[in-house]
Short mmCIF file of C-alpha atoms and ligand atoms in Angstrom, two decimals:
data_model
loop_
_atom_site.label_atom_id
_atom_site.label_comp_id
_atom_site.label_asym_id
_atom_site.label_seq_id
_atom_site.Cartn_x
_atom_site.Cartn_y
_atom_site.Cartn_z
CA MET C 2 -7.35 25.49 -9.78
CA LYS C 3 -10.69 24.42 -10.67
CA VAL C 4 -12.16 21.25 -9.38
CA THR C 5 -15.56 19.21 -11.02
CA VAL C 6 -17.15 16.44 -9.16
CA VAL C 7 -19.02 14.28 -11.34
CA GLY C 8 -21.29 12.71 -8.85
CA ALA C 9 -22.53 14.45 -5.72
CA GLY C 10 -23.93 11.03 -4.31
CA ASN C 11 -21.45 10.09 -0.43
CA VAL C 12 -17.99 9.85 -2.57
CA GLY C 13 -18.56 12.47 -4.86
CA ALA C 14 -19.86 15.19 -2.32
CA THR C 15 -17.33 13.55 0.78
CA CYS C 16 -14.46 14.46 -2.41
CA ALA C 17 -15.95 17.91 -3.03
CA ASP C 18 -15.67 18.67 0.82
CA VAL C 19 -12.01 17.61 1.79
CA LEU C 20 -11.38 19.43 -1.23
CA ALA C 21 -13.21 22.35 0.23
CA TYR C 22 -11.98 22.39 4.21
CA ARG C 23 -7.69 21.52 3.33
CA GLU C 24 -8.49 25.08 0.46
CA ILE C 25 -6.68 22.71 -2.18
CA ALA C 26 -8.93 24.53 -5.37
CA ASN C 27 -9.80 27.69 -5.16
CA GLU C 28 -13.62 26.41 -7.06
CA VAL C 29 -15.28 23.38 -6.32
CA VAL C 30 -17.59 22.26 -9.21
CA LEU C 31 -20.34 19.30 -7.47
CA VAL C 32 -22.69 17.51 -10.97
CA ASP C 33 -25.24 15.58 -10.48
CA ILE C 34 -28.16 14.12 -12.68
CA LYS C 35 -31.02 14.47 -9.97
CA GLU C 36 -32.30 18.12 -10.20
CA GLY C 37 -31.24 20.38 -7.03
CA PHE C 38 -29.57 17.27 -5.43
CA ALA C 39 -25.82 18.79 -6.41
CA GLU C 40 -26.46 22.50 -5.83
CA GLY C 41 -27.99 21.52 -2.27
CA LYS C 42 -24.93 19.58 -1.01
CA ALA C 43 -22.30 22.11 -2.57
CA LEU C 44 -24.27 24.83 -0.76
CA ASP C 45 -24.26 22.81 1.97
CA ILE C 46 -20.41 22.53 2.42
CA TRP C 47 -20.15 25.87 1.17
CA GLN C 48 -22.45 27.45 4.38
CA LYS C 49 -19.40 25.18 6.20
CA ALA C 50 -16.91 27.60 5.44
CA PRO C 51 -17.15 30.31 7.68
CA ILE C 52 -17.39 27.48 10.32
CA ASN C 53 -14.14 25.48 9.23
CA LEU C 54 -12.12 28.72 8.20
CA TYR C 55 -11.83 28.13 3.90
CA ASP C 56 -12.78 30.39 0.99
CA THR C 57 -13.06 27.35 -1.16
CA ARG C 58 -16.04 27.99 -3.71
CA THR C 59 -18.24 25.90 -4.37
CA VAL C 60 -20.51 25.35 -6.42
CA GLY C 61 -23.06 22.85 -7.63
CA VAL C 62 -25.31 22.16 -11.10
CA THR C 63 -27.93 20.02 -12.25
CA ASN C 64 -25.82 17.84 -15.38
CA ASP C 65 -24.93 21.75 -16.55
CA TYR C 66 -21.52 20.83 -17.81
CA SER C 67 -21.00 24.40 -19.55
CA LYS C 68 -20.12 25.69 -15.86
CA THR C 69 -17.44 22.75 -15.88
CA ALA C 70 -15.64 24.56 -18.62
CA GLY C 71 -11.35 24.62 -17.60
CA SER C 72 -11.80 22.41 -15.06
CA ASP C 73 -7.58 21.25 -14.60
CA VAL C 74 -8.47 18.09 -12.56
CA VAL C 75 -12.25 16.19 -12.73
CA VAL C 76 -13.60 12.88 -10.57
CA ILE C 77 -15.61 11.14 -11.45
CA THR C 78 -17.82 9.06 -8.79
CA SER C 79 -20.89 8.65 -10.79
CA GLY C 80 -22.47 4.82 -11.02
CA LEU C 81 -24.35 2.80 -9.20
CA PRO C 82 -22.51 1.93 -5.40
CA ARG C 83 -22.68 -1.98 -4.75
CA LYS C 84 -25.47 -3.95 -2.62
CA PRO C 85 -24.21 -6.71 -0.48
CA GLY C 86 -24.31 -9.73 -2.92
CA MET C 87 -22.53 -8.36 -5.88
CA THR C 88 -19.34 -7.55 -6.89
CA ARG C 89 -17.76 -4.55 -7.92
CA ASP C 90 -18.19 -6.38 -12.13
CA ASP C 91 -21.68 -6.68 -11.79
CA LEU C 92 -22.10 -2.83 -11.65
CA ILE C 93 -20.31 -2.97 -15.31
CA SER C 94 -22.57 -2.37 -17.51
CA THR C 95 -24.73 0.69 -16.03
CA ASN C 96 -21.73 2.44 -14.82
CA ALA C 97 -19.49 2.17 -18.36
CA GLY C 98 -22.60 3.81 -20.08
CA ILE C 99 -21.97 6.81 -17.30
CA VAL C 100 -19.06 7.14 -17.24
CA GLN C 101 -19.03 7.56 -21.12
CA SER C 102 -21.06 10.06 -21.50
CA VAL C 103 -20.34 11.79 -18.45
CA THR C 104 -16.61 11.48 -19.83
CA GLU C 105 -17.28 13.44 -23.00
CA ASN C 106 -18.95 16.51 -21.91
CA ILE C 107 -16.11 17.04 -19.16
CA VAL C 108 -13.34 16.47 -22.51
CA LYS C 109 -15.95 18.89 -24.48
CA HIS C 110 -15.56 21.20 -21.59
CA SER C 111 -12.74 20.82 -20.18
CA PRO C 112 -9.80 19.60 -22.88
CA ASP C 113 -7.16 20.07 -20.76
CA ALA C 114 -8.01 18.69 -17.44
CA ILE C 115 -6.49 15.60 -15.70
CA ILE C 116 -9.19 12.87 -14.87
CA ILE C 117 -9.41 10.74 -11.66
CA VAL C 118 -11.75 7.93 -12.13
CA VAL C 119 -13.04 6.70 -9.40
CA SER C 120 -16.34 4.41 -10.25
CA ASN C 121 -16.50 0.94 -10.85
CA PRO C 122 -15.00 -1.11 -11.35
CA LEU C 123 -12.15 0.95 -11.21
CA ASP C 124 -9.82 -0.47 -13.72
CA VAL C 125 -12.63 -0.72 -16.85
CA MET C 126 -14.00 2.03 -16.08
CA THR C 127 -10.55 3.68 -16.16
CA TYR C 128 -10.47 2.36 -19.10
CA ALA C 129 -13.96 3.37 -20.57
CA ALA C 130 -12.34 7.00 -19.76
CA HIS C 131 -9.05 6.73 -21.59
CA ILE C 132 -10.58 5.68 -24.70
CA THR C 133 -13.66 8.06 -25.01
CA SER C 134 -11.70 11.06 -24.31
CA LYS C 135 -8.79 9.62 -26.50
CA LEU C 136 -6.13 11.87 -23.64
CA PRO C 137 -2.89 10.73 -23.26
CA ARG C 138 -2.46 7.80 -20.29
CA THR C 139 -0.54 10.10 -17.97
CA ARG C 140 -3.39 12.06 -17.92
CA VAL C 141 -6.68 9.28 -16.98
CA MET C 142 -6.23 7.49 -14.16
CA GLY C 143 -7.92 5.66 -11.20
CA MET C 144 -8.26 5.60 -7.99
CA ALA C 145 -7.68 2.90 -5.92
CA GLY C 146 -5.00 2.07 -4.44
CA ILE C 147 -4.67 4.63 -2.26
CA LEU C 148 -7.90 3.23 -0.95
CA ASP C 149 -6.74 -0.54 -0.77
CA THR C 150 -3.39 0.58 0.92
CA ALA C 151 -4.91 3.04 2.93
CA ARG C 152 -7.30 -0.16 4.40
CA TYR C 153 -3.86 -2.16 4.65
CA ARG C 154 -2.27 0.09 6.40
CA ALA C 155 -4.97 1.23 9.45
CA PHE C 156 -6.18 -2.86 9.75
CA LEU C 157 -2.04 -3.01 10.51
CA ALA C 158 -1.70 0.10 12.46
CA GLU C 159 -4.64 -1.11 14.88
CA ALA C 160 -2.94 -4.58 14.96
CA LEU C 161 0.28 -2.78 15.74
CA ASN C 162 -0.87 -0.36 18.00
CA VAL C 163 0.73 2.45 16.27
CA SER C 164 0.37 5.80 14.18
CA PRO C 165 -1.33 4.70 10.86
CA LYS C 166 1.21 7.98 9.73
CA ASP C 167 4.08 5.65 10.30
CA ILE C 168 2.69 3.07 8.26
CA GLN C 169 4.31 2.92 4.37
CA ALA C 170 3.05 0.03 2.15
CA VAL C 171 2.31 -0.16 -1.61
CA LEU C 172 -0.09 -1.94 -3.07
CA MET C 173 -0.67 -3.65 -6.67
CA GLY C 174 -3.70 -4.90 -9.51
CA GLY C 175 -6.96 -4.32 -9.80
CA HIS C 176 -9.61 -2.82 -7.26
CA GLY C 177 -10.51 -6.25 -6.60
CA ASP C 178 -10.22 -9.59 -4.76
CA THR C 179 -6.84 -10.31 -6.75
CA MET C 180 -5.57 -7.19 -5.78
CA VAL C 181 -1.82 -7.34 -4.83
CA PRO C 182 -0.46 -6.23 -1.26
CA LEU C 183 2.75 -6.22 -0.91
CA PRO C 184 4.50 -7.26 2.54
CA ARG C 185 8.47 -7.00 1.48
CA TYR C 186 7.54 -2.98 0.51
CA THR C 187 5.82 -2.24 4.28
CA THR C 188 6.98 -0.39 6.55
CA VAL C 189 6.62 0.56 10.41
CA GLY C 190 8.23 4.22 10.76
CA GLY C 191 10.92 2.65 8.45
CA ILE C 192 11.37 -1.25 10.19
CA PRO C 193 10.08 -3.80 8.19
CA VAL C 194 6.42 -5.32 8.63
CA THR C 195 7.50 -8.49 9.24
CA GLU C 196 9.91 -7.92 12.49
CA LEU C 197 6.83 -6.42 14.02
CA ILE C 198 4.27 -9.24 12.92
CA GLY C 199 3.46 -13.61 12.39
CA GLU C 200 2.71 -14.09 8.98
CA GLU C 201 -0.60 -15.76 10.19
CA GLU C 202 -1.67 -12.16 11.25
CA LEU C 203 -0.33 -10.62 8.22
CA ASN C 204 -1.52 -12.85 6.25
CA ALA C 205 -5.38 -12.30 7.30
CA ILE C 206 -4.16 -9.08 7.24
CA VAL C 207 -4.44 -9.04 3.67
CA GLU C 208 -6.75 -10.93 2.92
CA ARG C 209 -9.53 -8.42 4.70
CA THR C 210 -7.87 -5.69 3.15
CA LYS C 211 -8.99 -7.65 -1.05
CA ASN C 212 -12.39 -7.78 0.93
CA GLY C 213 -11.58 -4.14 2.58
CA GLY C 214 -14.97 -2.99 0.17
CA GLY C 215 -16.95 -5.46 0.56
CA GLU C 216 -17.02 -6.28 4.36
CA LEU C 217 -18.41 -2.37 4.29
CA VAL C 218 -20.85 -2.95 1.88
CA LYS C 219 -22.24 -6.00 4.23
CA LEU C 220 -22.13 -3.68 7.29
CA MET C 221 -23.47 -0.24 5.69
CA GLY C 222 -25.55 -2.33 2.72
CA THR C 223 -23.59 0.12 0.25
CA SER C 224 -20.70 1.27 -0.35
CA ALA C 225 -18.17 3.17 1.49
CA TRP C 226 -17.25 7.23 1.09
CA TYR C 227 -15.23 8.22 3.56
CA ALA C 228 -11.93 6.82 2.52
CA PRO C 229 -12.78 6.06 -0.83
CA GLY C 230 -13.44 10.24 -1.50
CA SER C 231 -10.60 11.35 0.56
CA ALA C 232 -8.15 9.18 -1.42
CA ALA C 233 -9.63 11.10 -4.94
CA ALA C 234 -8.80 14.66 -3.04
CA GLN C 235 -5.37 13.09 -2.24
CA MET C 236 -4.69 12.52 -5.38
CA VAL C 237 -6.08 16.36 -6.82
CA GLU C 238 -3.73 17.24 -4.74
CA ALA C 239 -0.58 15.81 -5.71
CA ILE C 240 -1.73 17.04 -8.95
CA VAL C 241 -2.39 20.42 -8.30
CA ARG C 242 0.02 21.24 -5.86
CA ASP C 243 2.98 19.50 -7.97
CA GLN C 244 3.82 16.98 -4.70
CA ARG C 245 5.25 14.58 -7.08
CA ARG C 246 3.70 12.37 -4.48
CA VAL C 247 3.77 8.19 -4.49
CA PHE C 248 1.11 6.25 -5.13
CA PRO C 249 -0.22 3.46 -6.61
CA VAL C 250 -2.63 4.81 -9.22
CA CYS C 251 -4.45 2.79 -11.53
CA VAL C 252 -3.03 3.56 -15.09
CA LYS C 253 -2.87 1.61 -19.12
CA LEU C 254 0.41 -0.22 -19.06
CA GLU C 255 2.72 -0.15 -22.15
CA GLY C 256 5.17 -2.82 -21.40
CA GLU C 257 5.81 -1.70 -18.04
CA TYR C 258 5.53 -5.24 -15.78
CA GLY C 259 5.24 -7.04 -19.01
CA ILE C 260 2.29 -6.14 -19.93
CA ASP C 261 0.46 -4.42 -22.29
CA GLY C 262 -2.40 -2.62 -22.59
CA VAL C 263 -4.55 -3.22 -19.31
CA TYR C 264 -5.36 -1.37 -16.68
CA LEU C 265 -4.11 -1.97 -13.08
CA GLY C 266 -2.68 0.06 -10.20
CA VAL C 267 1.11 0.15 -10.13
CA PRO C 268 3.04 2.66 -7.80
CA VAL C 269 3.56 5.68 -9.66
CA ILE C 270 4.61 9.46 -9.80
CA LEU C 271 2.40 11.80 -9.12
CA GLY C 272 2.37 15.59 -10.28
CA LYS C 273 0.85 18.41 -12.81
CA ASN C 274 1.13 16.75 -15.97
CA GLY C 275 -0.41 13.68 -13.73
CA ILE C 276 1.05 10.94 -13.71
CA GLU C 277 4.72 11.87 -14.28
CA LYS C 278 6.65 8.11 -14.18
CA ILE C 279 5.37 4.87 -13.59
CA ILE C 280 7.94 3.16 -11.00
CA GLU C 281 8.49 -0.68 -11.75
CA LEU C 282 9.57 -2.44 -8.48
CA GLN C 283 11.58 -5.36 -8.99
CA LEU C 284 9.10 -7.96 -7.84
CA ASN C 285 9.53 -11.83 -7.25
CA GLU C 286 8.59 -14.94 -8.62
CA ASP C 287 5.15 -15.01 -6.53
CA GLU C 288 4.51 -11.07 -6.56
CA LYS C 289 4.39 -11.21 -10.47
CA GLN C 290 2.62 -14.45 -10.42
CA LEU C 291 -0.42 -11.92 -8.71
CA LEU C 292 -0.18 -9.54 -10.23
CA GLU C 293 -0.58 -11.92 -13.86
CA THR C 294 -3.41 -14.22 -11.86
CA SER C 295 -4.75 -9.73 -11.30
CA ARG C 296 -4.10 -8.81 -15.44
CA GLY C 297 -6.20 -11.69 -16.55
CA HIS C 298 -9.21 -10.78 -14.14
CA VAL C 299 -8.97 -7.44 -15.36
CA LYS C 300 -8.06 -8.42 -19.02
CA GLU C 301 -11.68 -10.34 -18.80
CA VAL C 302 -13.99 -7.44 -17.61
CA MET C 303 -12.43 -5.38 -20.27
CA GLU C 304 -13.41 -7.66 -22.52
CA ALA C 305 -16.95 -7.77 -21.27
CA LEU C 306 -16.73 -3.67 -22.05
CA ASP C 307 -15.80 -4.21 -25.04
CA ASN C 308 -18.01 -6.56 -25.30
CA ILE C 309 -21.40 -4.14 -24.36
CA ASN C 310 -20.03 -1.28 -26.46
CA ALA C 311 -19.80 -3.53 -30.00
CA ALA C 312 -23.01 -4.79 -29.32
CA LYS C 313 -24.78 -0.65 -28.86
CA ALA C 314 -22.17 -0.24 -32.27
C1 LMR X 411 -14.57 0.03 -2.01
O1 LMR X 411 -12.83 -0.29 -2.45
O2 LMR X 411 -15.23 1.04 -0.72
C2 LMR X 411 -14.59 0.64 -3.60
O3 LMR X 411 -14.43 0.02 -5.18
C3 LMR X 411 -16.71 0.50 -3.38
C4 LMR X 411 -16.97 -1.42 -3.67
O4 LMR X 411 -17.88 -1.25 -3.56
O5 LMR X 411 -16.06 -1.39 -2.99
#
């Protein structure tokens, strides 16, 4: 299996590293526009192979998409990260152009690839990649739900003093302040979380999760990378190993949850064909309302992208 990661910055390099040391692919191609940058990162990862004992071949290239030809999965991490004080949506005009041009190059050389978008604003960059690629919606998706649920699970594990491995959760909606964590579907070793934690503490964790990316931007002056890169690698693994994992993933909804034509995180089954199935939960009225707010917000940003593209045309 051949996997390309576009963007050799912190998120892309972390993703490539996880793909390599966990031997998720035989070959990982790292691409960047900055001369020598991807080559250097890929070489560094390759030189770690004799220490960490893996044989995934990692190769770096400067903007040469011919080397990505025949990739089975492509992860797009290109674009600017946030700086303190910015929202993810503030990145739209810069990152849309980058993601669209990367997608064109990818599809030209790997028409059968499955594309995972990581760039922000995530839901709208998934839209940008999907319309540019003209691929079926099952093959163009965004990574955010695994990251957001990971943050939620990590905060819960800390509060309950249990292993994060035992916390199962699902979260829906856009990757931003309007995301919809679903405590009703959160369990700890099979026990509903509401039996183990008070409402106030749980609400505080939900709020912290919604601002999870911003908390890190404030601490580091730039966006996170370990969890986002690992989350993208986990999606790649589910696809290349046909694991049929159940994850929240951003995909174009076509009638599911009563929503049409908007890109939102929903639980899906992820396997060799990409999105094998979208799972429709029976949401209660409050949850439906939260999802509707999230839909409205993502739709607005999608329209902002349409306006940018129309102005360019
Ligand atoms: C994250 O959630 O860490 C990413 O979307 C990056 C960011 O700027 O928040």
